[in-house]
Structures are given as structure tokens and as C-alpha cells.
């Protein structure tokens, strides 16, 4: 095995290749060329591309776990988690698409989620509700990041998604609300994301600790 490659070195190179070529351009041969080795040196560590993608997704999860806040109210922690998850997913081309549905290869990443879950339960949140809250925030964040990246990367090639192009297709007199909606939604997706996350978390406070439970505080 040439150069004694480590899994961490391969994953770091794979994330760089992802930034350059996207998920479709990520393959074992291109990765081996980048590392200056033959493909079998990669297969020694990862039997196939999905195994590599799973490890890349796990590495992104490690970064989320390290960055997510561990102090403050459960509401502050949940907002902070969503913001850090979005930031890390957007830090790599196709990062959200790669991340979605990957298998966590490191049990320590799962173990690290015990503490924030415990903080929710300690605040009086029923475990089932806590799982639902976490799941809704996770799904919204990943879905929003996938959509944002797809639009952003398409916009690099043409301006079909620009606000000016959108407004040219709408008659503002006939569709005043949709015209105004575009002006609210398009300029700053990051601010809109944070605003929506805070609204979701505020809404969770009304779920209660279970069927017939009190509002979350």
C-alpha cells in the first residue's frame, strides 16, 4: 500500500475533490490521482464509493458536534445546532446532498448527542417530543441546505434564479403578493433560515411535554 495512507488523509482529500468536482465527479480513480497513488490504495480502506461517502458524512457530523453549543437554554442550543449544521453543510460543494442519508461510521458521534438530548429531557420535554423536535430541525436544515446549494450552484452558470429574472416573469399588478414574496425570500437565505429556525423552536415550546402536557419552558 503506497505511502501508508490513513483514512483521515483520504477523507480530507475526498472533501477537497468534492469542492472541485461535486458529488458526481467524486470517484475512486480521481481521488487516487489526487493522492498520487493507485486506486487499490483507496479500496484498502474503503470497499466502494458509498463507504467513502459515509465516512465523509461522518466527518461532517464530527464537525457539527464540535461546533454546536453546549450551554444556554435548550432553545438556544437547538438554534445553535441548526445554524452550525447549515454552515458546515454549505462549506462544501454538494455537502448537504452528500450528508443526507449517510451512515454514521463513528459511534462517538452518536454518543455525543446524548448530552443535548438530555438537556431537552431535563427541561421537562418528553423523550418522544425531544426526538421529534430534533428530527424536524434536522430535516428542515438539511432540506433547506440542499435546496440552497442547488440554486446557488446553478446560479453560477446562469442567472435564471436571480430575483430580476423572477420578476420579469411576473406581472406585479396581477401578482403583487408573489412579487413581494420573492423580494423577501431571495436576498438573504441565511437570515431567512435563522428566522425560520427561531420560529420553529418558538413553536416547539407549545408542544408540551407529551399528550396534554404543559408548554415547554
GROMACS .gro file of N, CA and C in nm, residues 86-167:
model
  246
   86UNK      N    1  -2.610   2.392   0.924
   86UNK     CA    2  -2.621   2.457   0.792
   86UNK      C    3  -2.486   2.510   0.746
   87UNK      N    4  -2.413   2.576   0.836
   87UNK     CA    5  -2.284   2.634   0.799
   87UNK      C    6  -2.188   2.527   0.748
   88UNK      N    7  -2.183   2.415   0.816
   88UNK     CA    8  -2.089   2.310   0.778
   88UNK      C    9  -2.133   2.241   0.649
   89UNK      N   10  -2.261   2.220   0.631
   89UNK     CA   11  -2.309   2.159   0.506
   89UNK      C   12  -2.278   2.249   0.386
   90UNK      N   13  -2.293   2.380   0.405
   90UNK     CA   14  -2.269   2.473   0.295
   90UNK      C   15  -2.120   2.500   0.273
   91UNK      N   16  -2.036   2.451   0.362
   91UNK     CA   17  -1.893   2.476   0.347
   91UNK      C   18  -1.828   2.391   0.239
   92UNK      N   19  -1.901   2.292   0.188
   92UNK     CA   20  -1.851   2.206   0.081
   92UNK      C   21  -1.953   2.198  -0.032
   93UNK      N   22  -1.904   2.201  -0.153
   93UNK     CA   23  -1.991   2.183  -0.269
   93UNK      C   24  -2.065   2.050  -0.256
   94UNK      N   25  -2.196   2.053  -0.277
   94UNK     CA   26  -2.281   1.934  -0.263
   94UNK      C   27  -2.272   1.873  -0.123
   95UNK      N   28  -2.230   1.954  -0.025
   95UNK     CA   29  -2.214   1.900   0.110
   95UNK      C   30  -2.343   1.847   0.169
   96UNK      N   31  -2.454   1.918   0.147
   96UNK     CA   32  -2.582   1.874   0.203
   96UNK      C   33  -2.630   1.747   0.134
   97UNK      N   34  -2.611   1.740   0.004
   97UNK     CA   35  -2.653   1.620  -0.070
   97UNK      C   36  -2.571   1.499  -0.026
   98UNK      N   37  -2.441   1.519  -0.009
   98UNK     CA   38  -2.355   1.410   0.037
   98UNK      C   39  -2.395   1.365   0.177
   99UNK      N   40  -2.426   1.461   0.263
   99UNK     CA   41  -2.456   1.434   0.404
   99UNK      C   42  -2.586   1.357   0.422
  100UNK      N   43  -2.685   1.387   0.336
  100UNK     CA   44  -2.819   1.331   0.354
  100UNK      C   45  -2.818   1.180   0.336
  101UNK      N   46  -2.864   1.110   0.439
  101UNK     CA   47  -2.879   0.965   0.429
  101UNK      C   48  -2.752   0.886   0.451
  102UNK      N   49  -2.640   0.951   0.484
  102UNK     CA   50  -2.517   0.875   0.505
  102UNK      C   51  -2.522   0.800   0.638
  103UNK      N   52  -2.446   0.691   0.642
  103UNK     CA   53  -2.440   0.605   0.760
  103UNK      C   54  -2.328   0.654   0.851
  104UNK      N   55  -2.358   0.674   0.978
  104UNK     CA   56  -2.256   0.719   1.072
  104UNK      C   57  -2.162   0.604   1.107
  105UNK      N   58  -2.036   0.620   1.074
  105UNK     CA   59  -1.938   0.514   1.095
  105UNK      C   60  -1.873   0.521   1.233
  106UNK      N   61  -1.891   0.631   1.303
  106UNK     CA   62  -1.824   0.654   1.431
  106UNK      C   63  -1.929   0.662   1.542
  107UNK      N   64  -1.932   0.563   1.629
  107UNK     CA   65  -2.032   0.561   1.734
  107UNK      C   66  -2.016   0.680   1.829
  108UNK      N   67  -1.896   0.738   1.836
  108UNK     CA   68  -1.875   0.854   1.924
  108UNK      C   69  -1.962   0.971   1.882
  109UNK      N   70  -1.996   0.980   1.754
  109UNK     CA   71  -2.083   1.088   1.707
  109UNK      C   72  -2.224   1.068   1.763
  110UNK      N   73  -2.269   0.944   1.767
  110UNK     CA   74  -2.399   0.914   1.829
  110UNK      C   75  -2.395   0.942   1.979
  111UNK      N   76  -2.287   0.899   2.044
  111UNK     CA   77  -2.276   0.918   2.189
  111UNK      C   78  -2.276   1.066   2.226
  112UNK      N   79  -2.218   1.149   2.140
  112UNK     CA   80  -2.209   1.292   2.169
  112UNK      C   81  -2.345   1.360   2.168
  113UNK      N   82  -2.446   1.295   2.108
  113UNK     CA   83  -2.579   1.353   2.102
  113UNK      C   84  -2.663   1.322   2.226
  114UNK      N   85  -2.607   1.243   2.316
  114UNK     CA   86  -2.675   1.213   2.442
  114UNK      C   87  -2.692   1.340   2.526
  115UNK      N   88  -2.588   1.422   2.532
  115UNK     CA   89  -2.591   1.541   2.617
  115UNK      C   90  -2.699   1.641   2.576
  116UNK      N   91  -2.707   1.683   2.447
  116UNK     CA   92  -2.814   1.777   2.411
  116UNK      C   93  -2.953   1.716   2.426
  117UNK      N   94  -2.965   1.585   2.403
  117UNK     CA   95  -3.095   1.520   2.423
  117UNK      C   96  -3.132   1.521   2.571
  118UNK      N   97  -3.033   1.498   2.654
  118UNK     CA   98  -3.057   1.500   2.799
  118UNK      C   99  -3.098   1.640   2.846
  119UNK      N  100  -3.042   1.744   2.782
  119UNK     CA  101  -3.078   1.881   2.819
  119UNK      C  102  -3.225   1.907   2.790
  120UNK      N  103  -3.275   1.854   2.679
  120UNK     CA  104  -3.417   1.869   2.647
  120UNK      C  105  -3.503   1.797   2.750
  121UNK      N  106  -3.467   1.674   2.780
  121UNK     CA  107  -3.546   1.594   2.876
  121UNK      C  108  -3.543   1.659   3.014
  122UNK      N  109  -3.425   1.712   3.053
  122UNK     CA  110  -3.413   1.777   3.183
  122UNK      C  111  -3.498   1.903   3.192
  123UNK      N  112  -3.530   1.962   3.078
  123UNK     CA  113  -3.615   2.081   3.076
  123UNK      C  114  -3.763   2.046   3.083
  124UNK      N  115  -3.793   1.918   3.096
  124UNK     CA  116  -3.932   1.874   3.107
  124UNK      C  117  -3.992   1.827   2.977
  125UNK      N  118  -3.909   1.809   2.875
  125UNK     CA  119  -3.959   1.765   2.746
  125UNK      C  120  -3.969   1.613   2.745
  126UNK      N  121  -4.081   1.562   2.706
  126UNK     CA  122  -4.097   1.418   2.690
  126UNK      C  123  -3.998   1.368   2.585
  127UNK      N  124  -3.939   1.250   2.606
  127UNK     CA  125  -3.837   1.200   2.515
  127UNK      C  126  -3.888   1.191   2.372
  128UNK      N  127  -4.011   1.144   2.353
  128UNK     CA  128  -4.065   1.133   2.218
  128UNK      C  129  -4.075   1.271   2.151
  129UNK      N  130  -4.117   1.371   2.228
  129UNK     CA  131  -4.124   1.507   2.175
  129UNK      C  132  -3.984   1.559   2.144
  130UNK      N  133  -3.887   1.529   2.233
  130UNK     CA  134  -3.750   1.572   2.210
  130UNK      C  135  -3.695   1.514   2.081
  131UNK      N  136  -3.724   1.387   2.056
  131UNK     CA  137  -3.680   1.323   1.931
  131UNK      C  138  -3.747   1.390   1.812
  132UNK      N  139  -3.875   1.422   1.825
  132UNK     CA  140  -3.946   1.488   1.715
  132UNK      C  141  -3.890   1.628   1.688
  133UNK      N  142  -3.862   1.703   1.794
  133UNK     CA  143  -3.805   1.836   1.779
  133UNK      C  144  -3.672   1.828   1.704
  134UNK      N  145  -3.585   1.737   1.749
  134UNK     CA  146  -3.455   1.721   1.685
  134UNK      C  147  -3.472   1.679   1.539
  135UNK      N  148  -3.565   1.589   1.514
  135UNK     CA  149  -3.587   1.541   1.378
  135UNK      C  150  -3.638   1.648   1.284
  136UNK      N  151  -3.730   1.730   1.333
  136UNK     CA  152  -3.785   1.838   1.250
  136UNK      C  153  -3.675   1.939   1.215
  137UNK      N  154  -3.597   1.980   1.314
  137UNK     CA  155  -3.490   2.076   1.289
  137UNK      C  156  -3.385   2.019   1.194
  138UNK      N  157  -3.351   1.893   1.214
  138UNK     CA  158  -3.252   1.828   1.127
  138UNK      C  159  -3.303   1.822   0.983
  139UNK      N  160  -3.427   1.776   0.966
  139UNK     CA  161  -3.482   1.762   0.831
  139UNK      C  162  -3.495   1.898   0.762
  140UNK      N  163  -3.540   1.999   0.836
  140UNK     CA  164  -3.553   2.132   0.777
  140UNK      C  165  -3.416   2.186   0.735
  141UNK      N  166  -3.317   2.169   0.822
  141UNK     CA  167  -3.184   2.222   0.793
  141UNK      C  168  -3.122   2.155   0.672
  142UNK      N  169  -3.125   2.023   0.668
  142UNK     CA  170  -3.065   1.951   0.556
  142UNK      C  171  -3.139   1.982   0.427
  143UNK      N  172  -3.273   1.980   0.433
  143UNK     CA  173  -3.351   2.009   0.313
  143UNK      C  174  -3.328   2.149   0.261
  144UNK      N  175  -3.325   2.246   0.353
  144UNK     CA  176  -3.301   2.385   0.312
  144UNK      C  177  -3.162   2.401   0.253
  145UNK      N  178  -3.064   2.331   0.310
  145UNK     CA  179  -2.927   2.341   0.258
  145UNK      C  180  -2.915   2.277   0.120
  146UNK      N  181  -2.982   2.165   0.099
  146UNK     CA  182  -2.980   2.101  -0.034
  146UNK      C  183  -3.038   2.196  -0.137
  147UNK      N  184  -3.151   2.256  -0.107
  147UNK     CA  185  -3.216   2.349  -0.200
  147UNK      C  186  -3.127   2.471  -0.224
  148UNK      N  187  -3.072   2.526  -0.116
  148UNK     CA  188  -2.990   2.646  -0.131
  148UNK      C  189  -2.866   2.619  -0.215
  149UNK      N  190  -2.802   2.504  -0.190
  149UNK     CA  191  -2.683   2.471  -0.269
  149UNK      C  192  -2.716   2.447  -0.415
  150UNK      N  193  -2.826   2.379  -0.442
  150UNK     CA  194  -2.865   2.352  -0.580
  150UNK      C  195  -2.889   2.482  -0.656
  151UNK      N  196  -2.961   2.574  -0.593
  151UNK     CA  197  -2.989   2.703  -0.658
  151UNK      C  198  -2.859   2.783  -0.675
  152UNK      N  199  -2.778   2.787  -0.569
  152UNK     CA  200  -2.654   2.864  -0.574
  152UNK      C  201  -2.561   2.812  -0.683
  153UNK      N  202  -2.547   2.680  -0.694
  153UNK     CA  203  -2.455   2.624  -0.791
  153UNK      C  204  -2.508   2.637  -0.933
  154UNK      N  205  -2.640   2.633  -0.951
  154UNK     CA  206  -2.697   2.658  -1.082
  154UNK      C  207  -2.679   2.804  -1.121
  155UNK      N  208  -2.690   2.892  -1.023
  155UNK     CA  209  -2.679   3.035  -1.049
  155UNK      C  210  -2.539   3.075  -1.093
  156UNK      N  211  -2.439   2.992  -1.063
  156UNK     CA  212  -2.304   3.022  -1.107
  156UNK      C  213  -2.292   3.011  -1.258
  157UNK      N  214  -2.378   2.925  -1.318
  157UNK     CA  215  -2.373   2.904  -1.463
  157UNK      C  216  -2.466   2.998  -1.538
  158UNK      N  217  -2.579   3.034  -1.480
  158UNK     CA  218  -2.671   3.128  -1.543
  158UNK      C  219  -2.749   3.202  -1.435
  159UNK      N  220  -2.830   3.298  -1.477
  159UNK     CA  221  -2.899   3.382  -1.379
  159UNK      C  222  -3.049   3.354  -1.373
  160UNK      N  223  -3.089   3.231  -1.410
  160UNK     CA  224  -3.232   3.200  -1.411
  160UNK      C  225  -3.297   3.216  -1.274
  161UNK      N  226  -3.218   3.197  -1.169
  161UNK     CA  227  -3.273   3.204  -1.034
  161UNK      C  228  -3.259   3.342  -0.972
  162UNK      N  229  -3.211   3.439  -1.047
  162UNK     CA  230  -3.195   3.572  -0.991
  162UNK      C  231  -3.330   3.638  -0.968
  163UNK      N  232  -3.333   3.729  -0.873
  163UNK     CA  233  -3.457   3.799  -0.843
  163UNK      C  234  -3.506   3.880  -0.963
  164UNK      N  235  -3.413   3.940  -1.037
  164UNK     CA  236  -3.454   4.019  -1.154
  164UNK      C  237  -3.520   3.932  -1.260
  165UNK      N  238  -3.465   3.814  -1.284
  165UNK     CA  239  -3.526   3.722  -1.381
  165UNK      C  240  -3.664   3.677  -1.334
  166UNK      N  241  -3.675   3.651  -1.204
  166UNK     CA  242  -3.804   3.608  -1.149
  166UNK      C  243  -3.909   3.716  -1.169
  167UNK      N  244  -3.870   3.839  -1.142
  167UNK     CA  245  -3.968   3.948  -1.152
  167UNK      C  246  -4.008   3.976  -1.296
   0.00000   0.00000   0.00000
